[in-house]
Short mmCIF file of C-alpha atoms and ligand atoms in Angstrom, two decimals:
data_model
loop_
_atom_site.label_atom_id
_atom_site.label_comp_id
_atom_site.label_asym_id
_atom_site.label_seq_id
_atom_site.Cartn_x
_atom_site.Cartn_y
_atom_site.Cartn_z
CA MET A 140 -40.78 -2.37 -42.04
CA ILE A 141 -42.92 -2.36 -45.22
CA LYS A 142 -45.57 -0.60 -43.20
CA THR A 143 -43.12 2.10 -42.07
CA LEU A 144 -41.84 2.54 -45.61
CA ARG A 145 -45.37 2.89 -46.94
CA SER A 146 -46.16 5.51 -44.37
CA VAL A 147 -43.21 7.73 -45.37
CA LEU A 148 -43.16 7.23 -49.14
CA ARG A 149 -45.42 9.68 -50.89
CA PHE A 150 -45.18 10.10 -54.67
CA GLY A 151 -46.67 13.28 -56.03
CA PRO A 152 -47.91 13.53 -59.64
CA VAL A 153 -45.02 13.32 -62.12
CA GLU A 154 -44.43 16.60 -64.00
CA LEU A 155 -44.10 15.69 -67.67
CA ASN A 156 -43.03 19.10 -68.94
CA ALA A 157 -39.26 19.40 -68.61
CA ALA A 158 -39.26 23.21 -68.37
CA GLN A 159 -41.84 23.07 -65.61
CA ARG A 160 -39.83 20.42 -63.78
CA ARG A 161 -36.84 22.78 -63.80
CA LEU A 162 -38.97 25.66 -62.60
CA ASN A 163 -40.50 23.68 -59.76
CA ARG A 164 -37.03 23.48 -58.27
CA ALA A 165 -36.14 27.14 -58.85
CA ALA A 166 -36.91 28.95 -55.61
CA SER A 167 -35.25 32.24 -56.54
CA VAL A 168 -33.78 34.32 -59.36
CA ALA A 169 -30.36 33.07 -58.23
CA ASP A 170 -31.52 29.48 -58.85
CA LEU A 171 -32.74 30.45 -62.33
CA ARG A 172 -29.36 32.00 -63.04
CA LEU A 173 -27.66 28.69 -62.25
CA ILE A 174 -30.06 26.77 -64.48
CA ALA A 175 -29.48 29.27 -67.31
CA ARG A 176 -25.73 28.88 -66.83
CA ARG A 177 -26.05 25.13 -67.35
CA ARG A 178 -28.32 25.38 -70.36
CA LEU A 179 -26.76 28.21 -72.37
CA PRO A 180 -23.41 28.06 -74.19
CA ARG A 181 -20.78 29.78 -72.09
CA GLY A 182 -20.35 32.72 -74.48
CA VAL A 183 -24.09 33.40 -74.51
CA PHE A 184 -24.45 33.12 -70.75
CA ASP A 185 -21.49 35.45 -70.25
CA TYR A 186 -22.93 37.98 -72.69
CA ILE A 187 -26.02 38.16 -70.44
CA ASP A 188 -24.37 37.77 -67.04
CA GLY A 189 -21.24 39.81 -67.65
CA ALA A 190 -20.51 43.51 -67.34
CA ALA A 191 -17.79 46.07 -68.00
CA GLU A 192 -14.12 45.76 -67.04
CA ASP A 193 -13.64 44.43 -63.48
CA GLU A 194 -17.41 44.15 -63.01
CA LEU A 195 -17.16 46.19 -59.81
CA THR A 196 -20.34 48.06 -60.60
CA LEU A 197 -22.19 44.85 -61.44
CA ARG A 198 -21.36 43.48 -57.99
CA ARG A 199 -21.97 46.77 -56.20
CA ASN A 200 -25.43 47.13 -57.77
CA SER A 201 -26.62 44.03 -55.90
CA GLU A 202 -24.46 44.45 -52.81
CA ALA A 203 -25.89 47.91 -52.23
CA PHE A 204 -29.30 46.31 -51.64
CA ARG A 205 -27.78 43.96 -49.08
CA ARG A 206 -26.31 46.92 -47.22
CA LEU A 207 -29.83 48.03 -46.47
CA GLU A 208 -31.94 46.34 -43.86
CA PHE A 209 -35.53 46.85 -42.78
CA ARG A 210 -36.99 48.40 -39.68
CA PRO A 211 -40.03 46.13 -39.48
CA ARG A 212 -43.18 46.83 -37.52
CA VAL A 213 -45.44 44.08 -36.23
CA MET A 214 -49.15 43.70 -35.39
CA CYS A 215 -50.14 46.05 -38.20
CA ASP A 216 -53.10 44.06 -39.59
CA VAL A 217 -51.53 43.00 -42.83
CA GLY A 218 -54.42 40.71 -43.79
CA GLU A 219 -54.77 42.65 -47.04
CA ILE A 220 -51.67 43.72 -48.94
CA ASP A 221 -51.82 45.95 -52.00
CA THR A 222 -48.59 46.01 -54.03
CA SER A 223 -50.01 48.18 -56.82
CA THR A 224 -48.93 51.65 -57.85
CA THR A 225 -49.10 53.95 -60.87
CA LEU A 226 -46.41 54.85 -63.38
CA LEU A 227 -46.74 57.32 -66.25
CA GLY A 228 -50.40 57.58 -65.33
CA GLY A 229 -51.16 53.85 -65.68
CA ARG A 230 -51.72 51.24 -62.98
CA LEU A 231 -49.10 48.61 -62.21
CA PRO A 232 -49.98 45.59 -60.06
CA VAL A 233 -46.34 45.61 -58.89
CA PRO A 234 -43.88 48.53 -59.25
CA LEU A 235 -41.94 46.75 -61.97
CA VAL A 236 -41.01 47.22 -65.63
CA LEU A 237 -39.10 44.88 -67.95
CA ALA A 238 -35.93 46.70 -69.04
CA PRO A 239 -34.76 46.80 -72.64
CA THR A 240 -32.28 44.09 -73.52
CA GLY A 241 -30.66 43.61 -76.92
CA PHE A 242 -30.38 40.25 -78.72
CA THR A 243 -32.84 38.51 -76.43
CA ARG A 244 -33.22 35.62 -78.85
CA VAL A 245 -29.88 34.25 -77.68
CA ALA A 246 -31.58 33.53 -74.32
CA SER A 247 -34.65 31.78 -75.77
CA PRO A 248 -35.85 31.23 -79.35
CA GLY A 249 -38.93 33.40 -78.84
CA GLY A 250 -36.73 36.15 -77.38
CA GLU A 251 -38.52 39.45 -77.01
CA LEU A 252 -41.85 37.81 -77.90
CA ASP A 253 -41.56 35.48 -74.88
CA ALA A 254 -40.69 38.38 -72.58
CA ALA A 255 -43.41 40.67 -73.97
CA ARG A 256 -46.09 37.99 -73.53
CA ALA A 257 -44.96 37.29 -69.96
CA ALA A 258 -45.01 41.02 -69.18
CA ALA A 259 -48.50 41.45 -70.65
CA ARG A 260 -49.83 38.51 -68.61
CA ALA A 261 -48.42 40.14 -65.48
CA GLN A 262 -49.81 43.54 -66.63
CA LEU A 263 -46.33 45.09 -66.56
CA PRO A 264 -44.75 47.30 -69.23
CA PHE A 265 -42.28 45.62 -71.56
CA THR A 266 -39.50 47.74 -73.06
CA LEU A 267 -38.31 46.77 -76.52
CA SER A 268 -34.68 47.60 -77.29
CA THR A 269 -33.50 49.28 -80.48
CA MET A 270 -31.10 46.32 -80.66
CA ALA A 271 -33.90 43.78 -80.31
CA THR A 272 -34.08 40.57 -82.30
CA ARG A 273 -37.85 40.91 -82.78
CA SER A 274 -39.29 43.95 -84.47
CA ILE A 275 -41.52 46.71 -83.12
CA GLU A 276 -44.42 45.26 -85.11
CA GLU A 277 -43.82 41.60 -84.20
CA VAL A 278 -43.91 42.46 -80.50
CA ALA A 279 -47.04 44.56 -80.91
CA ALA A 280 -48.70 41.65 -82.69
CA VAL A 281 -48.30 39.33 -79.67
CA SER A 282 -48.88 41.79 -76.85
CA SER A 283 -51.73 44.15 -76.21
CA GLY A 284 -50.11 45.07 -72.88
CA ARG A 285 -48.19 48.26 -72.12
CA LYS A 286 -45.15 48.60 -74.35
CA TRP A 287 -42.27 51.07 -74.28
CA PHE A 288 -39.66 51.52 -76.98
CA GLN A 289 -36.01 52.10 -76.04
CA VAL A 290 -34.06 54.39 -78.31
CA TYR A 291 -30.36 54.40 -78.92
CA VAL A 292 -29.51 57.62 -80.65
CA TRP A 293 -28.10 56.65 -84.02
CA ARG A 294 -25.91 59.10 -85.92
CA ASP A 295 -28.49 58.67 -88.68
CA ARG A 296 -31.42 60.62 -87.17
CA GLY A 297 -33.58 59.64 -90.13
CA LEU A 298 -33.44 56.06 -88.88
CA VAL A 299 -34.37 57.14 -85.33
CA LYS A 300 -37.28 59.17 -86.67
CA GLU A 301 -38.54 56.23 -88.67
CA MET A 302 -38.36 53.89 -85.64
CA LEU A 303 -40.28 56.41 -83.49
CA ALA A 304 -43.01 56.63 -86.11
CA ARG A 305 -43.23 52.83 -86.23
CA ALA A 306 -43.44 52.63 -82.42
CA ALA A 307 -46.23 55.23 -82.36
CA ALA A 308 -48.13 53.44 -85.13
CA SER A 309 -47.84 50.15 -83.21
CA GLY A 310 -49.27 51.58 -79.99
CA TYR A 311 -46.13 51.93 -77.88
CA GLU A 312 -46.89 54.15 -74.94
CA ALA A 313 -43.53 55.74 -74.11
CA ILE A 314 -39.97 55.99 -75.34
CA VAL A 315 -36.94 55.31 -73.19
CA ILE A 316 -33.88 57.20 -74.39
CA THR A 317 -30.72 55.49 -73.19
CA VAL A 318 -28.10 58.13 -72.45
CA ASP A 319 -25.24 56.16 -70.91
CA THR A 320 -23.86 54.72 -74.13
CA ALA A 321 -21.71 57.42 -75.72
CA MET A 322 -19.37 54.46 -76.37
CA LEU A 323 -19.91 50.82 -75.59
CA GLY A 324 -18.47 49.67 -72.25
CA ARG A 325 -15.69 47.12 -72.46
CA ARG A 326 -17.27 43.79 -71.59
CA GLU A 327 -14.22 41.68 -71.14
CA ARG A 328 -15.98 38.31 -70.99
CA ASP A 329 -17.18 39.00 -74.56
CA VAL A 330 -13.67 40.03 -75.61
CA ARG A 331 -12.22 36.79 -74.23
CA HIS A 332 -14.84 34.64 -75.96
CA GLY A 333 -14.54 36.59 -79.22
CA PHE A 334 -18.32 36.90 -78.87
CA THR A 335 -20.20 38.31 -81.86
CA LEU A 336 -23.86 39.01 -82.42
CA PRO A 337 -25.47 36.92 -83.72
CA PRO A 338 -23.14 34.22 -82.33
CA LYS A 339 -21.04 32.81 -85.14
CA LEU A 340 -20.35 29.12 -85.43
CA GLY A 341 -16.56 29.00 -85.15
CA LEU A 342 -14.61 26.11 -83.69
CA GLY A 343 -15.00 27.32 -80.10
CA THR A 344 -18.74 27.82 -80.50
CA LEU A 345 -19.10 24.39 -82.08
CA VAL A 346 -17.53 22.76 -79.04
CA ASP A 347 -19.62 24.94 -76.75
CA GLY A 348 -22.67 24.12 -78.89
CA ALA A 349 -22.05 20.38 -78.68
CA LEU A 350 -22.03 20.69 -74.90
CA HIS A 351 -25.40 22.48 -75.07
CA PRO A 352 -27.26 20.50 -77.73
CA ARG A 353 -30.73 21.80 -76.85
CA TRP A 354 -29.74 25.44 -77.30
CA THR A 355 -27.76 24.67 -80.47
CA TRP A 356 -30.68 22.73 -81.97
CA ASP A 357 -33.05 25.65 -81.29
CA PHE A 358 -30.52 28.14 -82.68
CA VAL A 359 -29.83 26.21 -85.88
CA ARG A 360 -33.53 25.45 -86.47
CA ALA A 361 -34.87 28.98 -85.95
CA GLU A 362 -34.80 31.70 -88.59
CA PRO A 363 -31.49 33.64 -88.43
CA ILE A 364 -31.15 36.06 -85.52
CA ALA A 365 -30.90 39.65 -86.72
CA PHE A 366 -31.27 43.21 -85.43
CA ALA A 367 -34.96 43.17 -86.30
CA ASN A 368 -35.59 46.92 -86.03
CA ILE A 369 -32.73 48.09 -88.19
CA ILE A 370 -32.57 45.38 -90.81
CA GLY A 371 -32.15 46.67 -94.32
CA THR A 372 -30.90 50.07 -93.17
CA GLY A 373 -27.34 49.72 -94.43
CA PRO A 374 -24.46 47.45 -93.54
CA PRO A 375 -24.21 45.68 -91.26
CA SER A 376 -27.91 44.94 -90.89
CA GLY A 377 -27.43 42.39 -88.18
CA SER A 378 -27.84 39.29 -90.27
CA GLU A 379 -24.08 38.68 -90.37
CA PRO A 380 -21.97 38.38 -87.20
CA VAL A 381 -20.55 41.65 -85.89
CA ASN A 382 -18.36 42.60 -83.01
CA LEU A 383 -20.75 44.61 -80.87
CA ALA A 384 -18.26 47.24 -79.71
CA SER A 385 -17.05 48.23 -83.16
CA TYR A 386 -20.58 48.17 -84.56
CA ILE A 387 -22.08 50.35 -81.83
CA ASN A 388 -19.17 52.74 -81.70
CA GLY A 389 -19.66 53.29 -85.42
CA GLN A 390 -23.43 53.84 -85.25
CA PHE A 391 -24.30 55.56 -81.97
CA ASP A 392 -23.98 59.32 -81.77
CA PRO A 393 -21.45 60.35 -79.10
CA ALA A 394 -22.41 64.00 -79.68
CA LEU A 395 -25.81 63.46 -77.99
CA SER A 396 -26.57 66.36 -75.63
CA TRP A 397 -29.45 67.91 -73.66
CA ARG A 398 -30.35 70.04 -76.68
CA ASP A 399 -31.37 66.87 -78.55
CA LEU A 400 -34.37 66.42 -76.27
CA ASP A 401 -36.18 69.20 -78.18
CA TRP A 402 -35.77 67.12 -81.32
CA PHE A 403 -37.28 64.10 -79.55
CA ARG A 404 -40.23 66.18 -78.30
CA ALA A 405 -40.91 67.23 -81.87
CA GLN A 406 -40.88 63.60 -83.03
CA TRP A 407 -42.63 61.86 -80.13
CA ASN A 408 -46.01 62.76 -78.82
CA GLY A 409 -45.96 60.84 -75.54
CA PRO A 410 -44.02 60.29 -72.33
CA ILE A 411 -40.22 60.25 -72.42
CA VAL A 412 -38.10 58.28 -69.96
CA LEU A 413 -34.37 59.11 -69.75
CA LYS A 414 -32.45 55.95 -68.89
CA GLY A 415 -28.92 56.05 -67.57
CA ILE A 416 -29.00 58.98 -65.13
CA GLN A 417 -26.13 58.47 -62.65
CA SER A 418 -25.96 61.71 -60.65
CA VAL A 419 -28.15 64.19 -58.78
CA GLN A 420 -26.97 66.96 -61.14
CA ASP A 421 -28.20 65.14 -64.24
CA ALA A 422 -31.47 64.21 -62.51
CA ARG A 423 -32.05 67.95 -62.00
CA LEU A 424 -31.26 68.69 -65.65
CA ALA A 425 -33.68 65.96 -66.72
CA VAL A 426 -36.42 67.60 -64.68
CA GLU A 427 -35.61 70.98 -66.25
CA ALA A 428 -35.81 69.31 -69.66
CA GLY A 429 -39.34 68.22 -68.74
CA VAL A 430 -39.05 64.45 -69.17
CA GLU A 431 -41.79 62.42 -67.52
CA ALA A 432 -39.51 59.89 -65.83
CA ILE A 433 -35.86 59.07 -65.26
CA ALA A 434 -34.32 55.66 -64.86
CA LEU A 435 -31.42 55.78 -62.42
CA SER A 436 -29.25 53.22 -64.13
CA ASN A 437 -25.69 52.26 -64.95
CA HIS A 438 -26.85 49.77 -67.59
CA GLY A 439 -26.48 46.91 -65.11
CA GLY A 440 -22.77 47.67 -64.78
CA ARG A 441 -22.19 47.11 -68.50
CA GLN A 442 -21.02 50.63 -69.32
CA LEU A 443 -18.90 52.67 -66.87
CA ASP A 444 -17.25 50.43 -64.30
CA GLY A 445 -17.14 52.54 -61.15
CA SER A 446 -20.56 54.13 -61.55
CA PRO A 447 -22.58 54.34 -58.29
CA PRO A 448 -25.26 51.72 -57.60
CA PRO A 449 -28.65 53.16 -58.61
CA ILE A 450 -30.26 52.22 -55.27
CA GLU A 451 -27.79 54.58 -53.53
CA LEU A 452 -28.92 57.44 -55.76
CA VAL A 453 -32.64 57.00 -55.15
CA ALA A 454 -32.89 58.93 -51.87
CA PRO A 455 -30.62 61.86 -52.84
CA VAL A 456 -32.33 62.20 -56.21
CA ALA A 457 -35.80 61.99 -54.65
CA ASP A 458 -34.75 64.71 -52.17
CA ALA A 459 -33.47 66.90 -54.99
CA ILE A 460 -36.34 66.58 -57.46
CA GLY A 461 -39.37 65.77 -55.29
CA ASP A 462 -42.39 64.53 -57.23
CA ALA A 463 -41.66 66.52 -60.36
CA THR A 464 -40.50 63.51 -62.34
CA GLU A 465 -41.05 59.82 -61.65
CA ILE A 466 -37.97 57.84 -60.60
CA ILE A 467 -37.25 54.31 -61.76
CA CYS A 468 -34.46 52.34 -60.09
CA ASP A 469 -32.69 49.97 -62.49
CA GLY A 470 -29.84 47.61 -61.66
CA GLY A 471 -29.18 44.71 -59.29
CA ILE A 472 -32.82 43.84 -58.57
CA ARG A 473 -33.07 40.11 -57.88
CA ARG A 474 -35.74 39.95 -55.15
CA GLY A 475 -39.06 41.53 -54.31
CA SER A 476 -37.47 42.88 -51.13
CA ASP A 477 -35.15 44.93 -53.39
CA ILE A 478 -38.23 46.52 -54.97
CA VAL A 479 -39.63 47.33 -51.51
CA LYS A 480 -36.35 49.02 -50.54
CA ALA A 481 -36.19 51.10 -53.72
CA VAL A 482 -39.80 52.21 -53.46
CA ALA A 483 -39.41 53.03 -49.76
CA LEU A 484 -36.47 55.30 -50.58
CA GLY A 485 -38.44 57.20 -53.23
CA ALA A 486 -38.55 55.22 -56.49
CA ARG A 487 -41.86 54.91 -58.25
CA ALA A 488 -40.88 51.55 -59.78
CA CYS A 489 -37.94 49.29 -60.59
CA MET A 490 -36.71 47.78 -63.83
CA ILE A 491 -35.21 44.32 -64.24
CA GLY A 492 -32.87 43.12 -66.98
CA ARG A 493 -30.90 40.00 -66.11
CA ALA A 494 -33.58 38.62 -63.78
CA PHE A 495 -36.00 37.96 -66.64
CA LEU A 496 -33.20 36.93 -69.00
CA TYR A 497 -32.14 34.22 -66.54
CA GLY A 498 -35.77 33.06 -66.54
CA LEU A 499 -35.82 32.94 -70.35
CA GLY A 500 -32.50 31.10 -70.44
CA ALA A 501 -33.68 28.58 -67.85
CA ALA A 502 -37.10 27.77 -69.27
CA GLY A 503 -38.18 30.20 -72.03
CA GLU A 504 -41.47 32.03 -71.66
CA ARG A 505 -42.52 29.99 -68.60
CA GLY A 506 -39.22 30.98 -67.00
CA ALA A 507 -40.02 34.67 -67.48
CA ASP A 508 -43.48 34.10 -65.96
CA HIS A 509 -41.79 32.36 -63.04
CA VAL A 510 -39.47 35.32 -62.37
CA LEU A 511 -42.33 37.81 -62.37
CA ALA A 512 -44.37 35.58 -60.06
CA LEU A 513 -41.42 35.16 -57.68
CA LEU A 514 -40.83 38.92 -57.48
CA GLU A 515 -44.50 39.64 -56.89
CA ALA A 516 -44.78 37.02 -54.13
CA ASP A 517 -41.52 38.24 -52.57
CA MET A 518 -42.73 41.79 -52.52
CA ARG A 519 -46.06 40.85 -50.97
CA ARG A 520 -44.35 38.76 -48.28
CA THR A 521 -41.80 41.47 -47.51
CA MET A 522 -44.56 44.01 -47.07
CA ALA A 523 -46.46 41.69 -44.72
CA LEU A 524 -43.34 40.97 -42.67
CA THR A 525 -42.42 44.64 -42.41
CA GLY A 526 -45.96 45.63 -41.47
CA ARG A 527 -46.78 47.67 -44.57
CA ARG A 528 -50.14 47.25 -46.29
CA SER A 529 -49.75 49.41 -49.37
CA VAL A 530 -47.13 51.12 -51.45
CA SER A 531 -48.15 54.46 -49.93
CA GLU A 532 -46.89 53.10 -46.58
CA LEU A 533 -43.42 52.44 -48.00
CA ALA A 534 -41.41 55.40 -46.73
CA PRO A 535 -37.69 56.05 -46.08
CA ASP A 536 -38.06 55.14 -42.39
CA LEU A 537 -38.58 51.53 -43.47
CA VAL A 538 -34.92 51.02 -44.36
CA GLN A 539 -31.57 51.76 -42.79
CA ARG A 540 -27.92 51.18 -43.63
CA ARG A 541 -26.50 48.14 -41.86
CA ALA A 542 -24.23 49.43 -39.13
CA ASP A 543 -21.74 46.57 -39.56
CA TRP A 544 -21.15 47.27 -43.27
CA ALA A 545 -18.65 50.01 -44.05
C1 LIG B 694 -27.96 41.20 -72.01
C2 LIG B 694 -28.32 42.62 -71.77
C3 LIG B 694 -28.61 43.45 -72.85
C4 LIG B 694 -28.96 44.79 -72.62
N1 LIG B 694 -29.30 45.58 -73.70
C5 LIG B 694 -29.72 46.84 -73.47
C6 LIG B 694 -30.19 47.64 -74.55
O1 LIG B 694 -30.24 47.20 -75.70
N2 LIG B 694 -30.57 48.91 -74.27
C7 LIG B 694 -30.53 49.43 -73.00
O2 LIG B 694 -30.90 50.58 -72.80
N3 LIG B 694 -30.11 48.68 -71.96
C8 LIG B 694 -29.72 47.41 -72.16
N4 LIG B 694 -29.33 46.64 -71.10
C9 LIG B 694 -29.39 47.20 -69.74
C10 LIG B 694 -30.77 46.91 -69.11
O3 LIG B 694 -31.77 47.66 -69.75
C11 LIG B 694 -30.78 47.29 -67.62
O4 LIG B 694 -30.35 48.62 -67.47
C12 LIG B 694 -29.90 46.38 -66.76
O5 LIG B 694 -29.98 45.05 -67.21
C13 LIG B 694 -30.34 46.50 -65.31
O6 LIG B 694 -29.55 45.73 -64.48
P1 LIG B 694 -29.92 44.23 -64.02
O7 LIG B 694 -29.55 43.34 -65.18
O8 LIG B 694 -29.06 44.03 -62.84
O9 LIG B 694 -31.39 44.18 -63.73
C14 LIG B 694 -28.98 45.31 -71.30
C15 LIG B 694 -28.69 44.47 -70.23
C16 LIG B 694 -28.37 43.14 -70.43
C17 LIG B 694 -28.08 42.25 -69.25
#
């Protein structure tokens, strides 16, 4: 009996790093989401995970990928797979960009610095949000990789102009103008939690905090979380808790229109990406306006509930605009196979938001590395199993709508 036991018992080396131990068991982005849900206070997790109103668009963004299936080919000599492509004239090892996310320091103490370092290691562009909790300069100091700066159009154009100048001086390659935020979407999980940014320590948060001591310890120990790019530009600067909806609705310019792009061209001497295009008509107008790329995006379902899933717009938009402007598909991407589907239908690349935030929430910077590695491996495997050797072989005939899904 001892002999049998000895033959089946095999102890591997013990992993001493707790974050790595968690990651070793995380086989997918969905697993990382569950770990992040356990580790983050409920209000913080819901700020990341949640979306507008009934969250129909949030669900549809991911479901729309599941409605598509592959038409695989076999015996195609897939001994060598090349997942690389180009975007805005630069090479990407995988067609992937890290999307802008505000207040990233609620997910991990390093916040945007953790994400930017992970992106640089993977040679992928990192997009810094206007509403970031690390500044343009702080991010540039830790990453020599490709960096984009996302612009929310403030009523105060002087502030926008100043941020663009800082981004240019810090070596950011492109700006991403987000155009789906005339008003902030109603994120009802945040309303229910009374969630403010930065999180305030009320009674509810204290209880929540006590249940998540690790996060609370990091939060209390770190320097205060603030809107790092707009600090000192008038009240509220971000150092005191604000209700996001009332803050944004007071600051963002709802009068933004196509004419404003001329102003941006005069201020910014590099590529412009328009993020938040949700129709073929607007994709055409973006091409006429001469932007270098568009991100088909509904803000991960956080703005208009009832907006179409970006993956469903990729083929019609690609048909309408051809190669004139590069197309980025943003929303619902959780697997490398999702990237393969989007690229096959005509996207040049995809952007991820929650996927890397779940990684940060689960295990900080290593968690973000883990997500990028999972997506890369997924994409490579999907290409091998569908018989496609390179991105140039990803064409619309690779995917079809599932017949059993109305
Ligand atoms: C927590 C969070 C914060 C976000 N903040 C911003 C932001 O500041 N600016 C912006 O343009 N988009 C923002 N987004 C939207 C993302 O850039 C992206 O469009 C979206 O996350 C894509 O969907 P996915 O999360 O399913 O990948 C945010 C998304 C999340 C989840």
